[in-house]
Coordinates of C-alpha atoms and ligand atoms in Angstrom, one line a residue:
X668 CA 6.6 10.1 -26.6
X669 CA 9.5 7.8 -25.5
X670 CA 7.8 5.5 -23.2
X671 CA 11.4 4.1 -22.1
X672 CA 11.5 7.0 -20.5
X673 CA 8.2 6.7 -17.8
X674 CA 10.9 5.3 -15.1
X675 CA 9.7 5.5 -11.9
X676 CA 10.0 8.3 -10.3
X677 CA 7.7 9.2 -7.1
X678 CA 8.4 11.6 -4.5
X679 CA 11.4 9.3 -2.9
X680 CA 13.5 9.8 -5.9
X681 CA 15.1 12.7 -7.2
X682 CA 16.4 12.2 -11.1
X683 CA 15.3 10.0 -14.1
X684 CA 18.5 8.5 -14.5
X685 CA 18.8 5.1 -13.6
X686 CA 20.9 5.2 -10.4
X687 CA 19.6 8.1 -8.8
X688 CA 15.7 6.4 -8.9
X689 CA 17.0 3.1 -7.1
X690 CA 17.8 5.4 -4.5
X691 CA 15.4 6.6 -1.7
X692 CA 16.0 10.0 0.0
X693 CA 15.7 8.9 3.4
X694 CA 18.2 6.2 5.0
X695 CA 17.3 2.8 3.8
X696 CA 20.0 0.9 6.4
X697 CA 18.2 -2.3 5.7
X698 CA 18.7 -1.8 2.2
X699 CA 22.3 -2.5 2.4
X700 CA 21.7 -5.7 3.5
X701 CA 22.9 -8.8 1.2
X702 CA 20.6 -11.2 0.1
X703 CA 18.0 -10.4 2.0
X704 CA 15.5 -11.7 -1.1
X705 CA 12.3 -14.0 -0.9
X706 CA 12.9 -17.8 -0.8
X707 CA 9.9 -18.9 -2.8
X708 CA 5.6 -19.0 -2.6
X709 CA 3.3 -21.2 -2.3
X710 CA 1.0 -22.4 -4.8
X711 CA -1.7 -23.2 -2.5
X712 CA -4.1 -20.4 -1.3
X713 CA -6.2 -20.0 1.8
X714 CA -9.3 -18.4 2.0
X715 CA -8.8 -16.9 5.3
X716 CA -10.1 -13.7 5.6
X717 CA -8.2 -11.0 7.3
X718 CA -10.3 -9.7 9.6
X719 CA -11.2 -13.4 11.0
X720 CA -7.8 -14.7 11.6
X721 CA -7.1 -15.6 15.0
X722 CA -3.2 -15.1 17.3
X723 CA -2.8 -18.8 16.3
X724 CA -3.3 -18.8 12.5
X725 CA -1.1 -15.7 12.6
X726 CA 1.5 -17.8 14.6
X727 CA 1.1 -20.4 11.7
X728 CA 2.2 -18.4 9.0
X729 CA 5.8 -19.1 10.4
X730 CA 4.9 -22.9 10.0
X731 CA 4.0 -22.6 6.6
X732 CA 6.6 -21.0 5.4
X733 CA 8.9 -23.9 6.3
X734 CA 7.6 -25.9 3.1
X735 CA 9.2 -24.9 0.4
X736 CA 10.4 -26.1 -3.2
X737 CA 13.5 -27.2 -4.3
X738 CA 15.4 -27.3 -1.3
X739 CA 16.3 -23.7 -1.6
X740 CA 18.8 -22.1 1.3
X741 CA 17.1 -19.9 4.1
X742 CA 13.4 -19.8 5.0
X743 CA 10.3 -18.7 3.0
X744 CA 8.0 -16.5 5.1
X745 CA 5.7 -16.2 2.2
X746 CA 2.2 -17.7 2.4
X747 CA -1.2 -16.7 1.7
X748 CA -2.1 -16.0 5.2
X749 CA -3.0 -13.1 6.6
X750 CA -0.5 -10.5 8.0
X751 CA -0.6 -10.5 11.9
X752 CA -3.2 -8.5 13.8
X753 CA -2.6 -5.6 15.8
X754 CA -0.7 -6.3 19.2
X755 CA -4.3 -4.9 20.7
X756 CA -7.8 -4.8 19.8
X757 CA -9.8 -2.6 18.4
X758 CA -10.0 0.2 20.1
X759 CA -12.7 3.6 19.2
X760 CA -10.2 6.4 19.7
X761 CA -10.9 10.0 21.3
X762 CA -8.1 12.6 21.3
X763 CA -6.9 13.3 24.7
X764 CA -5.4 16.7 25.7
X765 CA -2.7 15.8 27.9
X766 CA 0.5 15.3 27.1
X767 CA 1.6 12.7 25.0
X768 CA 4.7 12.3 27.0
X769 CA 3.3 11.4 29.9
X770 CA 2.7 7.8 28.5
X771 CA 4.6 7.5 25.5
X772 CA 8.6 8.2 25.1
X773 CA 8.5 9.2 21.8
X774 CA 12.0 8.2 19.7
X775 CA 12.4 11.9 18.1
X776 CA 15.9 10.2 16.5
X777 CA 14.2 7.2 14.6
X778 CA 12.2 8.6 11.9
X779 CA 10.2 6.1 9.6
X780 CA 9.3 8.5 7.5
X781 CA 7.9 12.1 6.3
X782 CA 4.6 12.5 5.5
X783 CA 2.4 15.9 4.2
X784 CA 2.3 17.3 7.4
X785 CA 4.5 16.0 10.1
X786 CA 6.7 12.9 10.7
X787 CA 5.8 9.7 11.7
X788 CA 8.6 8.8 14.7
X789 CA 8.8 5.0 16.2
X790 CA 7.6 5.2 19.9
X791 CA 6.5 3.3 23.4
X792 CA 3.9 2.9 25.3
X793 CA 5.5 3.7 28.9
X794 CA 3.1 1.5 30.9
X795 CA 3.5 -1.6 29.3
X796 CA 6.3 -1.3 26.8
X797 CA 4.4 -1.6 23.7
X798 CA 6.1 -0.4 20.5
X799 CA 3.9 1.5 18.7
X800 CA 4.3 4.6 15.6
X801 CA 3.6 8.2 16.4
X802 CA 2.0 10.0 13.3
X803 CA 3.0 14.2 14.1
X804 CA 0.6 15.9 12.0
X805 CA 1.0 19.7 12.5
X806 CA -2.5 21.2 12.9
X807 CA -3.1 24.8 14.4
X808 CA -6.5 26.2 12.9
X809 CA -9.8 24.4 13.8
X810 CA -10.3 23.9 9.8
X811 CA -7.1 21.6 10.2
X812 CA -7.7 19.8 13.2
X813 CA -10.9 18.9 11.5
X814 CA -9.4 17.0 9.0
X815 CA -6.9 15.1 11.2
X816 CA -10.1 14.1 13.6
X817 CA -12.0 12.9 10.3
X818 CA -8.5 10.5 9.8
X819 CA -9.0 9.7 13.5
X820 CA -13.0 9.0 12.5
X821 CA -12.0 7.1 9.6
X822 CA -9.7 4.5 11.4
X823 CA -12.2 4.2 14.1
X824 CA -14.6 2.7 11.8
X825 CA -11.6 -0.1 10.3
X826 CA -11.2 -3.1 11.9
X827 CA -9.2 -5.4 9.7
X828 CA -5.8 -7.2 9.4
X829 CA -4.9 -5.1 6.2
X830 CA -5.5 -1.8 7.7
X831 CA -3.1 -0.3 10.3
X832 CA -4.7 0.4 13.6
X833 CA -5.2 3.5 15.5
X834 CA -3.9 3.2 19.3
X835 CA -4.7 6.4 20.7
X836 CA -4.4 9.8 19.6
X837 CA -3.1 13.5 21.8
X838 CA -4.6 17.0 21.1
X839 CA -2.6 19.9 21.6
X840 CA -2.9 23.9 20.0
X841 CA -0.1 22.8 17.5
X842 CA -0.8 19.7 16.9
X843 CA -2.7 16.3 16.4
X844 CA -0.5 13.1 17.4
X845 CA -1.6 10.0 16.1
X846 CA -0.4 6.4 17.9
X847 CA -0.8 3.7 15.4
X848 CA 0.1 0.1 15.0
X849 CA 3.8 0.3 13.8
X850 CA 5.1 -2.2 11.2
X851 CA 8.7 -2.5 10.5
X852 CA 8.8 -3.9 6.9
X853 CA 9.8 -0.6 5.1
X854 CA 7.7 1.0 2.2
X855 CA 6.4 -1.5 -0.7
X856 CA 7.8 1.4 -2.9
X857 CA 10.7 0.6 -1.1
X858 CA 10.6 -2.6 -2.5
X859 CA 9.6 -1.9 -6.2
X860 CA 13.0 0.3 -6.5
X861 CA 15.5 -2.3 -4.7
X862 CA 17.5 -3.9 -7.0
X863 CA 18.4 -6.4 -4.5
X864 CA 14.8 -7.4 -4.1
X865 CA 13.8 -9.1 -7.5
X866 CA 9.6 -9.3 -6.9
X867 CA 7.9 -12.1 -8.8
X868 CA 4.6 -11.6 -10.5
X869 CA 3.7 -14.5 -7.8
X870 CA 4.8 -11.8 -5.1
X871 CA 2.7 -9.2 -6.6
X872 CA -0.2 -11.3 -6.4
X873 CA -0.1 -12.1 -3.1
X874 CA 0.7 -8.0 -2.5
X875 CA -2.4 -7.2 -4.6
X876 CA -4.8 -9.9 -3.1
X877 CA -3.9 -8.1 0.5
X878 CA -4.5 -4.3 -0.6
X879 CA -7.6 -5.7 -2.3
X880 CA -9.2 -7.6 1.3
X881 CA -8.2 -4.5 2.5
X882 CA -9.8 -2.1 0.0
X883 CA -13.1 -4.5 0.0
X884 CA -13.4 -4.0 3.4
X885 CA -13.5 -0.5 3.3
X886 CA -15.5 -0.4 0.4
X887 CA -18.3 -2.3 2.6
X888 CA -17.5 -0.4 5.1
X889 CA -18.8 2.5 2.6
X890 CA -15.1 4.0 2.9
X891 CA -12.7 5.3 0.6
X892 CA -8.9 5.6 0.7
X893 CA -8.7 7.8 -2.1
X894 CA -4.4 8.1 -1.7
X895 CA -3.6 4.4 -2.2
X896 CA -0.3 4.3 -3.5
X897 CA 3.1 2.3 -2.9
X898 CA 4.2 4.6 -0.2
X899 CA 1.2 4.1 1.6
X900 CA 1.6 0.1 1.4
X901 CA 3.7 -1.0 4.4
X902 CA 5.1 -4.6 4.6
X903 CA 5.3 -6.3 7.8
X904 CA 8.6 -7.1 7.6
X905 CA 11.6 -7.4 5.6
X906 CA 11.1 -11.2 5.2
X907 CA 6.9 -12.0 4.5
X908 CA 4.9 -10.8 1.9
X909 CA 2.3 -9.4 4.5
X910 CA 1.7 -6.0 4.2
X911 CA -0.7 -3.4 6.1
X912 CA -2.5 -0.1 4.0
X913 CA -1.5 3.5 6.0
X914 CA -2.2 7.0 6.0
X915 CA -6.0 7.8 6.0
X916 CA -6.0 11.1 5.8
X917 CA -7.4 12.1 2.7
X918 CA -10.1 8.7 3.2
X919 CA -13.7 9.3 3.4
X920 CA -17.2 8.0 3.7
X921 CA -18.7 7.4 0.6
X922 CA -21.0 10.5 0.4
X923 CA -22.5 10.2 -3.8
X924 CA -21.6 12.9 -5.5
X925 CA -18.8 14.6 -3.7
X926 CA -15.9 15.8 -5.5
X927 CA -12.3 15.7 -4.1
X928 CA -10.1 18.2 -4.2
X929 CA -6.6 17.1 -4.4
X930 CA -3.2 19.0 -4.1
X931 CA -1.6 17.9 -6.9
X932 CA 1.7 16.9 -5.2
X933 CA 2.4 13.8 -7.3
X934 CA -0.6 13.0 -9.5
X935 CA 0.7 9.7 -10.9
X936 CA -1.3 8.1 -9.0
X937 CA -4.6 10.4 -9.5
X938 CA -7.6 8.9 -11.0
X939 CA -9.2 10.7 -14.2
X940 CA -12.5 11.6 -12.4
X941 CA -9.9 13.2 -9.5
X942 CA -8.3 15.1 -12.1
X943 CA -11.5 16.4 -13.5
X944 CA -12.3 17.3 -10.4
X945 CA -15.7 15.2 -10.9
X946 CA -17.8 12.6 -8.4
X947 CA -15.2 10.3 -6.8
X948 CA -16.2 6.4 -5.4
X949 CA -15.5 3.1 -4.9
X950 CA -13.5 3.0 -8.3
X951 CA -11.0 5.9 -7.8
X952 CA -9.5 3.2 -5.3
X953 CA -9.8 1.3 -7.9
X954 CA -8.0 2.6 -10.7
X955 CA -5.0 3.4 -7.9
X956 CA -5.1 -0.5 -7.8
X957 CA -4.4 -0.6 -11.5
X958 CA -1.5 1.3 -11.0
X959 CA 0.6 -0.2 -8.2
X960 CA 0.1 -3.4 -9.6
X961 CA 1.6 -2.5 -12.9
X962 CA 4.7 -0.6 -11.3
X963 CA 4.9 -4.1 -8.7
X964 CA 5.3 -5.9 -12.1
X965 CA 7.3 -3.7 -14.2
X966 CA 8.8 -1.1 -12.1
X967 CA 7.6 1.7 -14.5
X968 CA 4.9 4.1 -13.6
X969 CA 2.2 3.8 -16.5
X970 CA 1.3 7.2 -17.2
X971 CA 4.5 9.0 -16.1
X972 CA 5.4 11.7 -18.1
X973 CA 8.3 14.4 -18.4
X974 CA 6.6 16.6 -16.3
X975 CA 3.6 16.6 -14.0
X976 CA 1.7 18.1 -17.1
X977 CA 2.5 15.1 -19.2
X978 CA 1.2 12.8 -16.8
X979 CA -1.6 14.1 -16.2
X980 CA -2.6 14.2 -19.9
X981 CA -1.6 10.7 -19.9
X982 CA -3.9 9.8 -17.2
X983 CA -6.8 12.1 -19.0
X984 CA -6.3 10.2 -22.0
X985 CA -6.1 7.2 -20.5
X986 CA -2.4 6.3 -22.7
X987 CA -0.6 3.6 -21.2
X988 CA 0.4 -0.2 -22.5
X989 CA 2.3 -3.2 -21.9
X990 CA 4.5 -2.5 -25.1
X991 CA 8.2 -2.3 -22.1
X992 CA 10.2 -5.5 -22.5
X993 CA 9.3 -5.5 -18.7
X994 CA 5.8 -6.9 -19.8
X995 CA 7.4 -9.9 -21.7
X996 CA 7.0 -12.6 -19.1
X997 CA 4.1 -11.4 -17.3
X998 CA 1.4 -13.7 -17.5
X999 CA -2.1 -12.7 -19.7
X1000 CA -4.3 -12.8 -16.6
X1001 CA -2.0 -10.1 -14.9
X1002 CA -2.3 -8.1 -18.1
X1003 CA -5.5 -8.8 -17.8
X1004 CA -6.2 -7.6 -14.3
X1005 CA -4.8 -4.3 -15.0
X1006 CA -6.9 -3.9 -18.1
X1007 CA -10.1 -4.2 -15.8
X1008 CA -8.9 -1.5 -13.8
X1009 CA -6.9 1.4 -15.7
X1010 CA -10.4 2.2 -17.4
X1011 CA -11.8 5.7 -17.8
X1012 CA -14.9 5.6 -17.1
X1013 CA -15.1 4.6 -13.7
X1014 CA -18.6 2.5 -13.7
X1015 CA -16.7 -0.3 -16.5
X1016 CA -13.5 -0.9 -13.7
X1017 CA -13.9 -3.7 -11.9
X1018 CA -14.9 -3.7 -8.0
X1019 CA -12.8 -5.0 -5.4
X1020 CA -14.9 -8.3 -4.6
X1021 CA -14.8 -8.5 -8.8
X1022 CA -10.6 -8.0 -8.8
X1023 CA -10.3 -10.9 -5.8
X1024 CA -12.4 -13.1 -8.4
X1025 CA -10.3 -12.1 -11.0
X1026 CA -8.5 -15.6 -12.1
X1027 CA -5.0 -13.4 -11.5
X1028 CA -5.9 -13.5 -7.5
X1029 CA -8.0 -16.5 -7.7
X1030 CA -6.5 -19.0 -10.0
X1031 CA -5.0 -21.6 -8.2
X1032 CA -3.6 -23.1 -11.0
X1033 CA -2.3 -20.1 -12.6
X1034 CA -0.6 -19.2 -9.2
X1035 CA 0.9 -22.8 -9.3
X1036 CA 1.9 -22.5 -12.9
X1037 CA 3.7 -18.9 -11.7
X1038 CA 5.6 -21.0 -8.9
X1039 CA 6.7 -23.3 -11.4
X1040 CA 7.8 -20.6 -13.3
X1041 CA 10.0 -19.0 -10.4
X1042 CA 11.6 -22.4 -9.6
X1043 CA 12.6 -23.4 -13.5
X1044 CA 14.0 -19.6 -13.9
X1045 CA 15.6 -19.5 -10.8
X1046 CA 14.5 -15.5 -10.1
X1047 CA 15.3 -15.4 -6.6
X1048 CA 18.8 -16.2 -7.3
Ligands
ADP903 P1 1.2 11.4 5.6 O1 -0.3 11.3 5.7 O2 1.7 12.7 6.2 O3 1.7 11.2 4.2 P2 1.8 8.7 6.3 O4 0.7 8.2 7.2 O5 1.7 8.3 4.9 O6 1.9 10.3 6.4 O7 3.2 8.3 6.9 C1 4.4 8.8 6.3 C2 5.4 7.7 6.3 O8 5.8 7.2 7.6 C3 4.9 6.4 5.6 O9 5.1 6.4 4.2 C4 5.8 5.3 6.3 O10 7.0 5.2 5.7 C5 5.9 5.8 7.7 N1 4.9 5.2 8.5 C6 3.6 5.7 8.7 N2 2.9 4.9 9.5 C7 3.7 3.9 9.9 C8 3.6 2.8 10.8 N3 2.4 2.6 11.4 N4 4.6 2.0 11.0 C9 5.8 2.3 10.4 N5 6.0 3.3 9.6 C10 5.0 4.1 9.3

C-alpha cells in the first residue's frame, strides 16, 4: 500500500488532498496570522517538575525566553519550564443544581471547539471576572450523567501543571456543564497541520516531555487517559511550547482487567489491545504517545489507511515505518523513542517514567546538538 498516501487526516480535515488537510473545519482566525513561528529553544533543561512549580518560576519562563541564539528577531517563549498553573487552586468539585448563569456569563458566540457531546464555549466567572472554559456535555439519562460525573471524579483526583483543571461544574435534566481552566493556545493538531508553523524535532521534544510529566502523573495517580490524541493537547498559547492535556471523559482508574469499549469514531489513534477489545493499562496511553510524536515529527499518521478498515488493520498488524522522506533528518534517538512505544504487545512498550529517561527527552547533549541543528539550517525562517 502507497504509504505517501497515510496524510493526515483526523476528524478536523475533510479530504486527502493536500490543501483541503491543512485546513481545519472550524475558524482558525489566528491561523491567518504572518509569522507568527517559534524563535528558537534552549538547549538547557530544567528538572522542574510540573506539579511543584511555584507563580514565580511560572513568571520566569518569560525571562528565559529572552536568551536566545543568534540574535534572531522577536522573542523565544520556548523553555523547558513548566506551563503556568491554574489561575486557582485545586479545587474537589461537586455538581451544583442551580443555574450556571447565575455566576458565569457564558460567551454562546465564541466557540473553542466541538467535542462528542456538546461544545466547549469561553466563559466568566461573574463575581470575580475570571476567564474560564465551559465544557456543554449533553446528558439526559442517569446512565449518561454517570459518565460525565466519572470525568468530574477523574479531574478531581489531578492536580498537576500539565492537566487542565476543573473549576466547578452545574447539573441540570439536560445537561452536565463543566467549568475548566481555559487555555488559549489552539489545538497541538492545530499546529501539526499549519504550514506556517514549521515544528522542530527540538519542539516536539519539549511537547512530548510535557504530555509525558503529565501522563506519569496520572499513571501514579493509577489513572488513565485512554483518548490522548493531538486534539486533546492544548498549548498555552500561540507563542510557548507549554501545553495542557484535556478532555477526561473516556479516563479511568486503573481497574486490572477491564476492557474498554470504544466508539470507533477515528481509531487512528486506538491501541491494538483497544481494538481487540482486550485488558487496557498504563501502556494504551502509551502507545497513543507513540503516535503523536511521530505525526509532531512528520505530519503523517503512522497507521492511516484508505479507510477506517485499513487502519485498523494497520494498527492490528502493527505496519508502520520511518521509510517517508519526512523521517530523513530526524535524529536516531527520536526514531528510537517511537520504536519503544508503537509495540504490540503492551508489556515490551516503555512506561512513562522509562520514556522521560529515554535519551530523546533526557539527553542534554542531544537536545543541544538539535539546537545547533535549527540555528545552522535556519528552520524557523
Ligand atoms: P469532548 O470530550 O466532547 O471531545 P473536549 O474536552 O475534547 O470535548 O473539548 C473539545 C474541544 O474544545 C477541544 O478539542 C478544544 O479545542 C476545546 N477546548 C476544550 N477544553 C478547553 C479549554 N479548557 N480551553 C480552551 N479550549 C478548550
Amino acid at each position: 500500500q502507497d504509504q505517501a498516501e497515510l496524510i493526515l487526516e483526523g476528524p478536523h480535515t475533510s479530504a486527502s488532498q493536500s490543501e483541503e488537510r491543512k485546513k481545519t473545519t472550524k475558524e482558525r482566525e489566528e491561523g491567518e496570522e504572518e509569522g507568527d513561528v517559534f524563535q528558537d529553544s534552549e538547549p538547557e533543561l530544567d528538572e522542574e517538575k510540573g506539579e511543584d512549580v511555584s507563580a514565580e518560576s511560572a513568571g520566569k519562563v518569560e525571562d528565559d525566553g529572552k536568551k536566545r541564539h543568534k540574535g534572531e528577531a522577536g522573542e523565544s517563549t520556548k523553555s523547558e519550564n513548566p506551563p503556568p498553573l491554574a489561575p486557582f487552586d485545586h479545587r474537589i468539585v461537586t455538581p451544583k443544581p442551580h443555574q450556571i448563569a447565575t455566576y458565569y456569563t457564558i460567551n454562546r458566540d465564541e466557540v473553542l471547539g466541538g467535542g462528542r457531546f456538546g461544545q466547549v464555549h469561553k466563559c466568566m466567572e461573574n463575581s470575580s471576572g475570571l476567564t474560564l472554559a465551559a465544557k456543554i456535555i449533553k446528558a439526559r439519562s442517569q446512565k449518561e450523567k454517570e459518565v460525565v460525573r466519572n470525568e468530574i471524579q477523574v479531574m478531581n483526583q489531578l492536580n498537576h501543571a500539565n492537566l487542565i483543571q476543573l473549576y466547578a461544574a452545574f447539573e441540570s435534566r439536560h445537561d452536565i456543564i463543566l467549568v475548566m481552566e481555559y487555555v488559549e493556545g489552539g489545538e497541538l493538531f492545530d499546529r501539526i497541520i499549519d504550514e506556517n508553523y514549521n515544528l522542530t524535532e527540538l519542539d516536539t521534544v519539549l511537547f512530548i516531555r510535557q504530555i509525558c510529566e503529565g501522563l506519569q502523573y496520572m499513571h501514579k495517580m493509577y489513572i488513565l487517559h485512554l483518548d490522548l490524541k493531538p486534539e486533546n493537547i492544548l498549548c498555552v498559547s500561540r507563542a510557548t511550547n507549554k501545553i495542557k492535556i484535556i478532555d477526561f471523559g473516556l479516563a479511568r482508574r486503573y481497574k486490572p482487567r477491564e476492557k474498554l469499549r470504544v466508539n470507533f469514531g477515528t481509531p487512528e489513534f486506538l491501541a491494538p489491545e483497544v481494538i481487540n477489545y482486550e485488558f487496557v493499562s498504563f501502556p494504551t496511553d502509551m502507545w497513543s504517545l507513540g503516535v503523536i510524536t511521530y505525526m509532531l515529527l512528520s505530519g503523517l499518521s503512522p497507521f492511516l489507511g484508505d479507510d477506517d478498515n485499513e487502519t485498523l488493520n494497520n494498527i492490528l498488524a502493527c505496519q508502520w515505518n520511518f521509510e517517508e522522506e519526512e523521517f530523513t533528518d530526524i535524529s536516531d534517538e527520536a526514531k528510537d523513542f517511537i520504536t519503544r512505544l508503537l509495540v504490540k504487545s503492551k508489556s515490551w512498550r516503555m512506561s512513562a517514567a522509562e520514556s522521560l529517561r529515554h535519551p530523546w527527552l533526557s539527553d542534554r547533549s542531544l537536545h543541544y546538538r538539535l539546537n545547533q541543528k535549527v540555528i545552522l539550517t535556519g528552520q524557523h525562517i
